[in-house]
Coordinates of C-alpha atoms and ligand atoms in Angstrom, one line a residue:
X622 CA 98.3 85.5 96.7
X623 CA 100.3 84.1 99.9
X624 CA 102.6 86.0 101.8
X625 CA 105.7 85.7 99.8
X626 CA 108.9 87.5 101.7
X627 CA 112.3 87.7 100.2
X628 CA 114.5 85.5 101.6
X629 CA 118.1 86.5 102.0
X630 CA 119.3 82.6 102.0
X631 CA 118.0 81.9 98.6
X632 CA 118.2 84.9 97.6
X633 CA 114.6 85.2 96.1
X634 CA 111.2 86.2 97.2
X635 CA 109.3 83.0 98.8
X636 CA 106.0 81.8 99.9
X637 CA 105.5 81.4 103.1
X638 CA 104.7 78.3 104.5
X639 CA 105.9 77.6 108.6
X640 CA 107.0 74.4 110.0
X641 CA 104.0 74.1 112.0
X642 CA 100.7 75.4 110.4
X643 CA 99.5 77.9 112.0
X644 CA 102.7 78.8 114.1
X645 CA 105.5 81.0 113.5
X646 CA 108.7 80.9 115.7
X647 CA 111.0 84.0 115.4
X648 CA 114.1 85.4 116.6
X649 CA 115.5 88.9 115.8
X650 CA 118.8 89.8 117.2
X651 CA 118.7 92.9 119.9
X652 CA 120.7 95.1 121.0
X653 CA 123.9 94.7 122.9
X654 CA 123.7 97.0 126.3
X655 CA 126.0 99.7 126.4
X656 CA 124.5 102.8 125.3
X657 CA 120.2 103.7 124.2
X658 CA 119.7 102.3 120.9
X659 CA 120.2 104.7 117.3
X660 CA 117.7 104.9 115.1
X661 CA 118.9 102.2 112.9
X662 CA 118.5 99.6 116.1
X663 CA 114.9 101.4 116.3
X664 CA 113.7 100.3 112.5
X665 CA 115.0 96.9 113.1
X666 CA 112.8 96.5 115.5
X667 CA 109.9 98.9 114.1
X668 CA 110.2 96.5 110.9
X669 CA 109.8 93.3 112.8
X670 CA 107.3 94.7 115.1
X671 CA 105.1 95.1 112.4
X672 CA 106.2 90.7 110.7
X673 CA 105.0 89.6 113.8
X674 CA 101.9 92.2 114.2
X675 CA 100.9 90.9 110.5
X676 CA 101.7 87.5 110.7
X677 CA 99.2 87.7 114.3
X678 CA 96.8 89.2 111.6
X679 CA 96.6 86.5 109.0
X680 CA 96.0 84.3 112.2
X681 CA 99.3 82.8 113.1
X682 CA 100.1 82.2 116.7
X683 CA 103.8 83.9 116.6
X684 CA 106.7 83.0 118.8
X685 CA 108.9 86.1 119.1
X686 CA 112.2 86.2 120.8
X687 CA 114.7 89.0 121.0
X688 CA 117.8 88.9 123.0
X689 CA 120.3 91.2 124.9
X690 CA 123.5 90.5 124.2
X691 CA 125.2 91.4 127.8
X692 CA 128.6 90.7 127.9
X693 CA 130.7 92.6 125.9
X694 CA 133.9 94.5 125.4
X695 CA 131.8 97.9 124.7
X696 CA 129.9 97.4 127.8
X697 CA 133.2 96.4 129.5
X698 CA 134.7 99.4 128.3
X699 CA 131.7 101.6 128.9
X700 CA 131.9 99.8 132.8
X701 CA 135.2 100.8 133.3
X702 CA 134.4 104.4 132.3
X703 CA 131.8 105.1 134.2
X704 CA 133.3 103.0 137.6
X705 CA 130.8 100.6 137.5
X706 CA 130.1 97.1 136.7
X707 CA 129.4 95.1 133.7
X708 CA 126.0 94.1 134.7
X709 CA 124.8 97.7 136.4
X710 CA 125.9 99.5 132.8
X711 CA 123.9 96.0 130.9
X712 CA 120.5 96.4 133.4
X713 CA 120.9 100.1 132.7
X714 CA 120.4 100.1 129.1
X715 CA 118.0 97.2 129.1
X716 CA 115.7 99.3 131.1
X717 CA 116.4 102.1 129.0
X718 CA 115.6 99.8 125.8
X719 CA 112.0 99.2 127.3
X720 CA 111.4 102.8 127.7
X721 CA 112.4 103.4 124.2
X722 CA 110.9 100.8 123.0
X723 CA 107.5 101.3 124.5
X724 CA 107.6 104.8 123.4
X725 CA 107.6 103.3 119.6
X726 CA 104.8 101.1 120.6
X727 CA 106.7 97.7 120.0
X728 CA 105.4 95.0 121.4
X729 CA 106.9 92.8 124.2
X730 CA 108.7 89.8 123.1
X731 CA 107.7 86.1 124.4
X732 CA 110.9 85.8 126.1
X733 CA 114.2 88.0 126.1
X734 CA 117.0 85.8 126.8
X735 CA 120.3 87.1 127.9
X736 CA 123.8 85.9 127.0
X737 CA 124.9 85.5 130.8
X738 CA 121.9 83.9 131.6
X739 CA 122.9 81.2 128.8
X740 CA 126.0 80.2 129.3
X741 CA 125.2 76.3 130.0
X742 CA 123.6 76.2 126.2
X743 CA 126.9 78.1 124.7
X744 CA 129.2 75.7 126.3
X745 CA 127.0 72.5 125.8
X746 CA 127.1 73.8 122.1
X747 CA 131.0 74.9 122.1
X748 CA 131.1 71.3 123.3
X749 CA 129.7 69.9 120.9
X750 CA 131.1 71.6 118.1
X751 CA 134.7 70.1 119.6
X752 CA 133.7 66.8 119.3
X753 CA 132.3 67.1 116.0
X754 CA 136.1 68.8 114.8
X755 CA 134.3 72.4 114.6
X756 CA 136.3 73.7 117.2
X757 CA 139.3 73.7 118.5
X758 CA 140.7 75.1 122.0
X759 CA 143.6 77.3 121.9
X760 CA 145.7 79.0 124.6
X761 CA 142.0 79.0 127.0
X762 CA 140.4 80.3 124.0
X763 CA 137.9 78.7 121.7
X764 CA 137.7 79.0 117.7
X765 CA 135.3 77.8 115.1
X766 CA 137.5 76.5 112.3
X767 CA 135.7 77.7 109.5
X768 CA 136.8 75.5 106.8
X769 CA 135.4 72.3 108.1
X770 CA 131.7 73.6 107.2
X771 CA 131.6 73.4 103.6
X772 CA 128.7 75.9 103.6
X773 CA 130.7 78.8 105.3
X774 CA 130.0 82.0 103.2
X775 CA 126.0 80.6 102.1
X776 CA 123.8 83.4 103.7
X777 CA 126.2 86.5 102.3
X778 CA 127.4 85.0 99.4
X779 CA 130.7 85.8 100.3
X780 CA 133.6 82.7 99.6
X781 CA 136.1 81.9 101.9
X782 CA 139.2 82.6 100.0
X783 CA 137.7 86.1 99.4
X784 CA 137.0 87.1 102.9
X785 CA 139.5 89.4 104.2
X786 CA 141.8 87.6 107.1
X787 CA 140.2 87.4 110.1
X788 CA 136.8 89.6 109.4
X789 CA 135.4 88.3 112.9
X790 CA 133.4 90.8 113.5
X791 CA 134.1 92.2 117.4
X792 CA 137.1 89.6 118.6
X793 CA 139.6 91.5 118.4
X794 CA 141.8 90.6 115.3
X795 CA 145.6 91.4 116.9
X796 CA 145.5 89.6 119.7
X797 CA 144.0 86.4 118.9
X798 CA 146.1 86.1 115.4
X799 CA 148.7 83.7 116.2
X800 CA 146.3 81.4 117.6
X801 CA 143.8 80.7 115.0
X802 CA 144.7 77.9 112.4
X803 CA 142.8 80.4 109.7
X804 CA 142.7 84.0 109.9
X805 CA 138.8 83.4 109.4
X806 CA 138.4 81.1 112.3
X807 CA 136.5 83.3 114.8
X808 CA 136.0 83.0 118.6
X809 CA 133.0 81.0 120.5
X810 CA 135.1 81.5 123.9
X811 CA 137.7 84.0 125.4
X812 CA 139.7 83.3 127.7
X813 CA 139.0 85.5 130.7
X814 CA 141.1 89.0 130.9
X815 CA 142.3 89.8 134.5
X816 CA 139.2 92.0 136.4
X817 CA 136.8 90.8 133.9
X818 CA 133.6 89.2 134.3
X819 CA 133.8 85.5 133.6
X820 CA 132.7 81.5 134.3
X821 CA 134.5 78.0 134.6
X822 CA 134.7 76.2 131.6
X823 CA 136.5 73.3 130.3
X824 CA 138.8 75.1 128.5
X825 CA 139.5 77.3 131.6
X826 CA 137.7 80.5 133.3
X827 CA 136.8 83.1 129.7
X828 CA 133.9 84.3 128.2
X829 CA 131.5 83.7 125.2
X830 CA 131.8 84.9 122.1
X831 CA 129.5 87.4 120.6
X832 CA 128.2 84.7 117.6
X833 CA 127.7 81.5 119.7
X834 CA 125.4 83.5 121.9
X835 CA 122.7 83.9 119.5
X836 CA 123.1 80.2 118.5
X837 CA 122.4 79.3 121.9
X838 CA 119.6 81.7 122.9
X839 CA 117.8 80.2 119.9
X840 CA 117.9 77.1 120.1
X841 CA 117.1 77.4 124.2
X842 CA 113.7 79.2 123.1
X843 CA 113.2 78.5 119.8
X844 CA 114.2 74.8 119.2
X845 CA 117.1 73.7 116.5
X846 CA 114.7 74.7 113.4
X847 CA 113.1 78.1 113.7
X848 CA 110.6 79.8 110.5
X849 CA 112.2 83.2 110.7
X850 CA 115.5 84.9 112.0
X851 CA 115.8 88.2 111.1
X852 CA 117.9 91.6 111.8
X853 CA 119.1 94.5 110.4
X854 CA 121.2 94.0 107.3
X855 CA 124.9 94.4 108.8
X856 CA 124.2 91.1 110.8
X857 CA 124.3 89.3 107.6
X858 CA 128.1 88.6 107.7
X859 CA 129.5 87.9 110.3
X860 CA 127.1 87.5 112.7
X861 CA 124.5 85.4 110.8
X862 CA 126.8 83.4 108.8
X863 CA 128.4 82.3 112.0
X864 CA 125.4 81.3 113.5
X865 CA 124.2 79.4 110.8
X866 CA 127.8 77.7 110.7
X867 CA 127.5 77.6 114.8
X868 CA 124.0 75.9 114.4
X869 CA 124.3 73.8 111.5
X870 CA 127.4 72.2 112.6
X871 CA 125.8 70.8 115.3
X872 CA 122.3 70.1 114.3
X873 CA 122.8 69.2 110.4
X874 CA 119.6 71.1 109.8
X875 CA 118.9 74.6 108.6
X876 CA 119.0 77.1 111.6
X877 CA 116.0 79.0 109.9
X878 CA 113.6 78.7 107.1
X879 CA 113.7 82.7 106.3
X880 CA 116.2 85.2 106.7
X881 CA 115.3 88.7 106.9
X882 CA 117.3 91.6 106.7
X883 CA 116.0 95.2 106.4
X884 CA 118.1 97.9 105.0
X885 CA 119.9 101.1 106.9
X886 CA 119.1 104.2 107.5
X887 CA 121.1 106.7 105.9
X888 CA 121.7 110.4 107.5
X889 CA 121.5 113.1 105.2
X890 CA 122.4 110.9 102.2
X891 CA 124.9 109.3 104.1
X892 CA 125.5 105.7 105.9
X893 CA 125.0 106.1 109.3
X894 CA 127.7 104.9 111.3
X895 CA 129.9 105.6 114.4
X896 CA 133.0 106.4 112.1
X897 CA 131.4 109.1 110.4
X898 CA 129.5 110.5 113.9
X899 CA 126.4 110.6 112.2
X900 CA 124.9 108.4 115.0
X901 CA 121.5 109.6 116.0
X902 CA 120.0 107.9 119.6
X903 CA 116.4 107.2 119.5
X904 CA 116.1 108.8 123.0
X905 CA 117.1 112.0 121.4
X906 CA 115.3 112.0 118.5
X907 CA 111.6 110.9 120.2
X908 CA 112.6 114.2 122.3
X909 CA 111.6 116.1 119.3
X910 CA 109.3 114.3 117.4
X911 CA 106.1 112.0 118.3
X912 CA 107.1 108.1 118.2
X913 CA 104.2 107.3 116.0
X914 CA 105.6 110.0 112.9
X915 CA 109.0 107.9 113.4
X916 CA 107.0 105.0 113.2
X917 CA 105.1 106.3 110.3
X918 CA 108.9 107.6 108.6
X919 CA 110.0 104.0 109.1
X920 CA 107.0 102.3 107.6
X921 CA 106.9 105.2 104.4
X922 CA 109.8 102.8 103.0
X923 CA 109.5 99.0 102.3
X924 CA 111.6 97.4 104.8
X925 CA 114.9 96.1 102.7
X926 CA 115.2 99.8 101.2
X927 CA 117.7 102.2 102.3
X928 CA 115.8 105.3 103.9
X929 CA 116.9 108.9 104.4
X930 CA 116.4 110.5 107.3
X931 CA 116.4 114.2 107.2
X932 CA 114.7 116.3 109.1
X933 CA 112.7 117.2 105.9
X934 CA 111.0 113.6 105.8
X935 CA 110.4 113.6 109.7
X936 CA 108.3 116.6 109.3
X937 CA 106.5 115.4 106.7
X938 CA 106.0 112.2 108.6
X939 CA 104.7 114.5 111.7
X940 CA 102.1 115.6 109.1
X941 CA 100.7 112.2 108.0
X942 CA 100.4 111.4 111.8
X943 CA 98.5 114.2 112.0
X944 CA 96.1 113.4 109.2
X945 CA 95.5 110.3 110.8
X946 CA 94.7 111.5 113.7
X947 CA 92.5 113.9 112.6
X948 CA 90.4 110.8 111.1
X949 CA 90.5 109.3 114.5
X950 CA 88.0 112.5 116.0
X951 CA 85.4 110.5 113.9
X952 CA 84.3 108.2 116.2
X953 CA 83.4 111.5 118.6
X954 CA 81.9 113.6 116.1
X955 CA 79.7 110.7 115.0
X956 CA 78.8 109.8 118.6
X957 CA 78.0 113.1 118.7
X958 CA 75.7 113.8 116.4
X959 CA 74.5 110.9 115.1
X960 CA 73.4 108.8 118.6
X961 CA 75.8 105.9 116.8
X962 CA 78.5 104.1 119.1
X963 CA 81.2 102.7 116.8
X964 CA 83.6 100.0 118.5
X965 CA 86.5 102.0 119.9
X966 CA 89.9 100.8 119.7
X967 CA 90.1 99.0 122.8
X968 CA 86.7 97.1 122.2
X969 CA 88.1 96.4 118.7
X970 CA 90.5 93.8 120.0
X971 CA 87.9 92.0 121.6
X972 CA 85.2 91.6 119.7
X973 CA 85.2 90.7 115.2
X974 CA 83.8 93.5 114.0
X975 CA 82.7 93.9 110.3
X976 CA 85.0 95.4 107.7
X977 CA 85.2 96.7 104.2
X978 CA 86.8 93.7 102.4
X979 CA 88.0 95.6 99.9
X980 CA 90.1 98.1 101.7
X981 CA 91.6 94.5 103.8
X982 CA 92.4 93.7 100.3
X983 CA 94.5 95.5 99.1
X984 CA 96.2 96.1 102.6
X985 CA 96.4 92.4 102.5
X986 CA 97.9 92.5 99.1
X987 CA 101.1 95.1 99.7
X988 CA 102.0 93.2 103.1
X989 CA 101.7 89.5 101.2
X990 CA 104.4 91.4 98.7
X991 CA 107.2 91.0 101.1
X992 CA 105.7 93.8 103.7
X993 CA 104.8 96.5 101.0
X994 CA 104.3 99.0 103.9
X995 CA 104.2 102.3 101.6
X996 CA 101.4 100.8 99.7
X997 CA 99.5 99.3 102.8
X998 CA 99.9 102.4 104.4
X999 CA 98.3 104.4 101.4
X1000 CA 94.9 102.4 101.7
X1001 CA 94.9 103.6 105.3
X1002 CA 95.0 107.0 104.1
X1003 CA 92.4 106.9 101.4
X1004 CA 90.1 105.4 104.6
X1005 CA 91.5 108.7 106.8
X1006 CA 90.3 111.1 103.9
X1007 CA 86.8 109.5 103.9
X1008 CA 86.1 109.7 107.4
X1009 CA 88.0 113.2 107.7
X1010 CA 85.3 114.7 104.9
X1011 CA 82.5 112.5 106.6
X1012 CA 83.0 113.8 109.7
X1013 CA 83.0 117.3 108.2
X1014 CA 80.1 116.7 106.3
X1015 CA 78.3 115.8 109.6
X1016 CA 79.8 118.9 111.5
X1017 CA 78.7 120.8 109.1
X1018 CA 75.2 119.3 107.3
X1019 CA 74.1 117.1 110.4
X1020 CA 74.6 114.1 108.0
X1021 CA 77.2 112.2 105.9
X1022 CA 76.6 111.6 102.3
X1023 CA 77.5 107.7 102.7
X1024 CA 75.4 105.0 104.8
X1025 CA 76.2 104.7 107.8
X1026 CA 76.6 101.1 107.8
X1027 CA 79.5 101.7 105.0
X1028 CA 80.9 104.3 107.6
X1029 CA 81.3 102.0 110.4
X1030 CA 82.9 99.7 108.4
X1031 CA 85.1 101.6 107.0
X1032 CA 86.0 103.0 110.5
X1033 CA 86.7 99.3 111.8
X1034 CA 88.9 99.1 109.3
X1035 CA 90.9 102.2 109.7
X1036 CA 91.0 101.2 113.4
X1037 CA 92.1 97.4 112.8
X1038 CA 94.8 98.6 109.9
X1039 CA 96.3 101.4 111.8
X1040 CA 96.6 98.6 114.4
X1041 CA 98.5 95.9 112.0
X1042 CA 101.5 98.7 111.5
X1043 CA 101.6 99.3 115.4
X1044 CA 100.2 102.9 114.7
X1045 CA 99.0 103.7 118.1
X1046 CA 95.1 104.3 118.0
X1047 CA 94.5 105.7 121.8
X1048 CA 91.6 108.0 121.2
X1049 CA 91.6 111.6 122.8
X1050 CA 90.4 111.1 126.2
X1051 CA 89.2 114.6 126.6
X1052 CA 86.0 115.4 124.7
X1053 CA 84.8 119.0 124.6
X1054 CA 81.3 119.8 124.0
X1055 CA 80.4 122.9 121.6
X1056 CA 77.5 125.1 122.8
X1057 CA 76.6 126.6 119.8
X1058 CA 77.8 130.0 120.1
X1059 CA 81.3 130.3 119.4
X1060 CA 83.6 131.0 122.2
X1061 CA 81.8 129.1 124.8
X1062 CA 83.2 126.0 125.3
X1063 CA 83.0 123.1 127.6
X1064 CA 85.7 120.4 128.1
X1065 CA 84.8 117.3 129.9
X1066 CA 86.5 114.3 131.0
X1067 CA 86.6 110.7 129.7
X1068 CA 82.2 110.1 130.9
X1069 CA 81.3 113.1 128.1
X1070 CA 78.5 111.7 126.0
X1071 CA 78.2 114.6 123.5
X1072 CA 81.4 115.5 121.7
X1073 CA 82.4 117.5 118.6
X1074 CA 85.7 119.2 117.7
X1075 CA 85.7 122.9 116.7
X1076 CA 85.5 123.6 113.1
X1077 CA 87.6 125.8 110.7
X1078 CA 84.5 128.4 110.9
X1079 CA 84.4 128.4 114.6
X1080 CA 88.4 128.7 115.1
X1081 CA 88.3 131.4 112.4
X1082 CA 85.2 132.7 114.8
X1083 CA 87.3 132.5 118.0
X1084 CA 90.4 133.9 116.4
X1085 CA 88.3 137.1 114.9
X1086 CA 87.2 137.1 118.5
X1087 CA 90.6 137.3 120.0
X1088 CA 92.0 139.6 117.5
X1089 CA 89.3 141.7 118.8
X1090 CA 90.2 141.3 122.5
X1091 CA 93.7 142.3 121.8
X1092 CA 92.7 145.4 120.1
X1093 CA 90.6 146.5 123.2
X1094 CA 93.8 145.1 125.1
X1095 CA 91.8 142.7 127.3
X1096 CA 94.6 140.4 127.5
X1097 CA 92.4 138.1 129.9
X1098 CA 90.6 137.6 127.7
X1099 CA 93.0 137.2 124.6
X1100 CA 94.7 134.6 126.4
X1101 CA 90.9 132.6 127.3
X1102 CA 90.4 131.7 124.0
X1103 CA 94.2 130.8 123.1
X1104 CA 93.4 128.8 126.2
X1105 CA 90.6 126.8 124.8
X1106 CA 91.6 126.5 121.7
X1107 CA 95.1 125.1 122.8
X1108 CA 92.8 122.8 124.5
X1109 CA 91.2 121.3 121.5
X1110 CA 94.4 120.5 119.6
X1111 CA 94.8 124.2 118.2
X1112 CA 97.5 126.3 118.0
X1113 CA 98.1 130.2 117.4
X1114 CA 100.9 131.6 116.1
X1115 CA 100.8 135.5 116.2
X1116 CA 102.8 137.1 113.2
X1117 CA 104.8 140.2 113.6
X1118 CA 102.5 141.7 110.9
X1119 CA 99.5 141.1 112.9
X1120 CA 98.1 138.3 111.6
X1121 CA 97.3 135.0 113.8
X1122 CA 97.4 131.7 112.1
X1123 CA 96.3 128.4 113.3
X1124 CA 96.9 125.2 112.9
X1125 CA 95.9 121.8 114.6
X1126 CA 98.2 119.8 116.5
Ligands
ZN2199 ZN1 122.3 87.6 117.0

């Protein structure tokens, strides 16, 4: 089967096919830079992260573009707060978005255009979409007459005569009533406000609008026709029927062959949304829990479903991390004890390795069904499991009851899946060496050659041993082990009754 997508244009899941084989060209609208992105921002770009990262996979060379959008009332406003400028409060919070973003492991884009580094393509479009009777200038502002593009209303499905008057998205309705010729006309130019940022224009010193921007910034990087523009699935109306009406206008050709939109996030059953003060920043919530068991909470739901986020399913997300990462120790525990080198992650990218076909499958098959993540994601736990009770088997038996040959493969494919959702694969890079009496342990650096992790027998061992210690009160030596054992991913918890449990980190 292709990869089919559903296709919010048509309405209808499609096959794929790009304008030029082999090449994808995509735009997904980014944030606009006044505050650190929520966590609805962060599955937008988590979801289309993972497109490109699949579409790289099947082999197509992928154009990806995201933009910051840095002019704006809200960063104006937040300017004004703070005493600073528009662009200090926009660099801010593009800086910030690379931290965040990095954190979640999100690739870079090919290019990250900026609205006020744009402003010759918004008014050579505005331009053009005057002398084609798209626009008309009013008062030093600039509005898109609506009604004059028959196929206003095609991406949302919304008609015209339906729309509530003047649903613009950010202009600001009031103001600009009494000088639109349709309460759905919206604004591709503002005329500039005093102590506001702003450029010449032909239709006086203003402002872009928030729609044309995107219009611009695309076709700048992207060319008139691009394969996919996608975004979280508020953008659909206005934002993307405007650009489509922006783009088409001008061009007379479809602005993009796919439209994407995933769903929201809701917050404890409810829409998440700055009325309600349900907003969660990403910045706060990686604080508390590792980026890859967000990534993992993100990717647990195919993309256009809404997703709850409670603190329930992030836990239970932190868990599935860790069971993947426990299947990662393989590689050391087989290098260990085996005298077998599998590929590490980093040489994985570089060199085609063999894999188990059959696991690519059916990964294959989920992500061709319009980015099945859940399912894709549950081959790469089945391939966990076996490695987990391989590795155990070895630990324990000195061998693994499956060929080796089928091991490796099925390790290169863990590796090379985990690597299609962006799950970040950076082995441990401290490997401890086990000296065959329990308590003695060695950790060396990145150059050890002989490697094991403990197992449940020998932390049971070391936690009899500390119980022990405590009992005689040698707190030195209580505290030694928790030492060690903290260093190999295990943690004690000592209950009032007594009793120490552990569990791996
Ligand atoms: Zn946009």
């Amino acid at each position: 089967m292709p990869l089919t997508l559903y296709n919010t244009l048509t309405r209808r899941k499609e096959p794929f096919a790009p304008i030029e084989p082999g090449k994808v060209r995509m735009y997904v609208c980014g944030i606009t830079a006044y505050n650190y992105f929520h966590v609805g921002n962060a599955r937008v770009f988590v979801i289309f992260d993972v497109v490109r990262r699949y579409l790289q996979w099947l082999g197509y060379e992928v154009r990806y573009v995201q933009n910051f959008t840095d002019i704006d009332d809200k960063i104006l406003n937040r300017a004004v707060a703070d005493g600073t400028t528009m662009q200090a409060i926009a660099d801010r919070f593009i800086a910030a978005y690379f931290e965040d973003a990095d954190r979640l492991n999100i690739l870079r884009a090919d290019a990250y255009p900026r609205a006020t580094h744009t402003i010759d393509g918004i008014q050579r479009l505005i331009h053009e979409l005057e002398q084609r009777q798209y626009a008309y200038a009013a008062d030093g502002d600039v509005y898109y007459a609506v009604r004059q593009f028959p196929e206003y209303g095609k991406l949302s499905g919304r008609k015209l005569d339906e729309m509530q008057a003047g649903a613009s998205g950010r202009v600001d309705v009031e103001e600009d009533a009494d000088k639109k010729k349709d309460p759905a006309d919206f604004a591709l130019w503002k005329a500039a406000k005093p102590g506001e940022p702003s450029w010449e224009s032909p239709w006086g010193n203003g402002r872009p609008g928030w729609h044309v921007e995107c219009s611009a910034m695309v076709r700048d990087e992207l060319g008139e026709l691009i394969d996919i523009h996608a975004g979280g699935m508020d953008l659909t109306f206005p934002h993307h029927e405007n650009e489509i009406a922006q783009s088409e206008a001008v061009t007379g050709k479809p602005l993009a062959r796919y439209w994407l939109h995933n769903g929201f996030i809701n917050m404890d059953g409810e829409k998440m949304s700055k009325s309600l003060g349900n907003f969660r920043l990403t910045r706060d919530l990686l604080a508390k829990y590792d980026p890859m068991a967000f990534r993992l909470f993100v990717l647990q739901a195919q993309y256009r479903k809404p997703i709850d986020f409670t603190s329930d399913a992030l836990e239970a997300a932190e868990n599935g991390w860790k069971t993947l990462k426990e299947a990662l120790q393989f590689e050391m525990q087989f290098a260990a004890l085996s005298g077998w080198s599998p590929v590490n992650a980093t040489e994985l990218s570089q060199k085609s390795v063999e894999l188990d076909q059959e696991a690519v499958d059916r990964f294959n098959e989920a992500m061709d069904d319009d980015f099945n993540t859940p399912i894709a994601l549950s081959v790469i736990f089945e391939l966990a499991k076996t490695l987990t009770r391989e590795g155990n088997q070895l630990v324990h038996q000195g061998k693994p009851d499956l060929p080796i040959a089928q091991l490796q493969r099925q390790w290169q494919t863990f590796i090379s899946l985990l690597k299609v959702l962006g799950l970040d694969v950076q082995q441990p890079s401290r490997f401890v060496v086990r000296t065959g009496q329990p308590g003695l342990l060695e950790i060396f650096g990145d150059g050890g050659t002989f490697a094991v992790g403990l197992t449940d027998a020998e932390v049971d061992a070391l936690v009899q041993q500390r119980q022990e210690a405590r009992q005689a009160k040698n707190w030195a030596e209580s505290d030694r082990i928790r030492n060690e054992l903290q260093a190999q991913g295990v943690t004690l918890i000592d209950h009032k009754d007594g009793v120490t449990r552990w569990h791996r980190n």
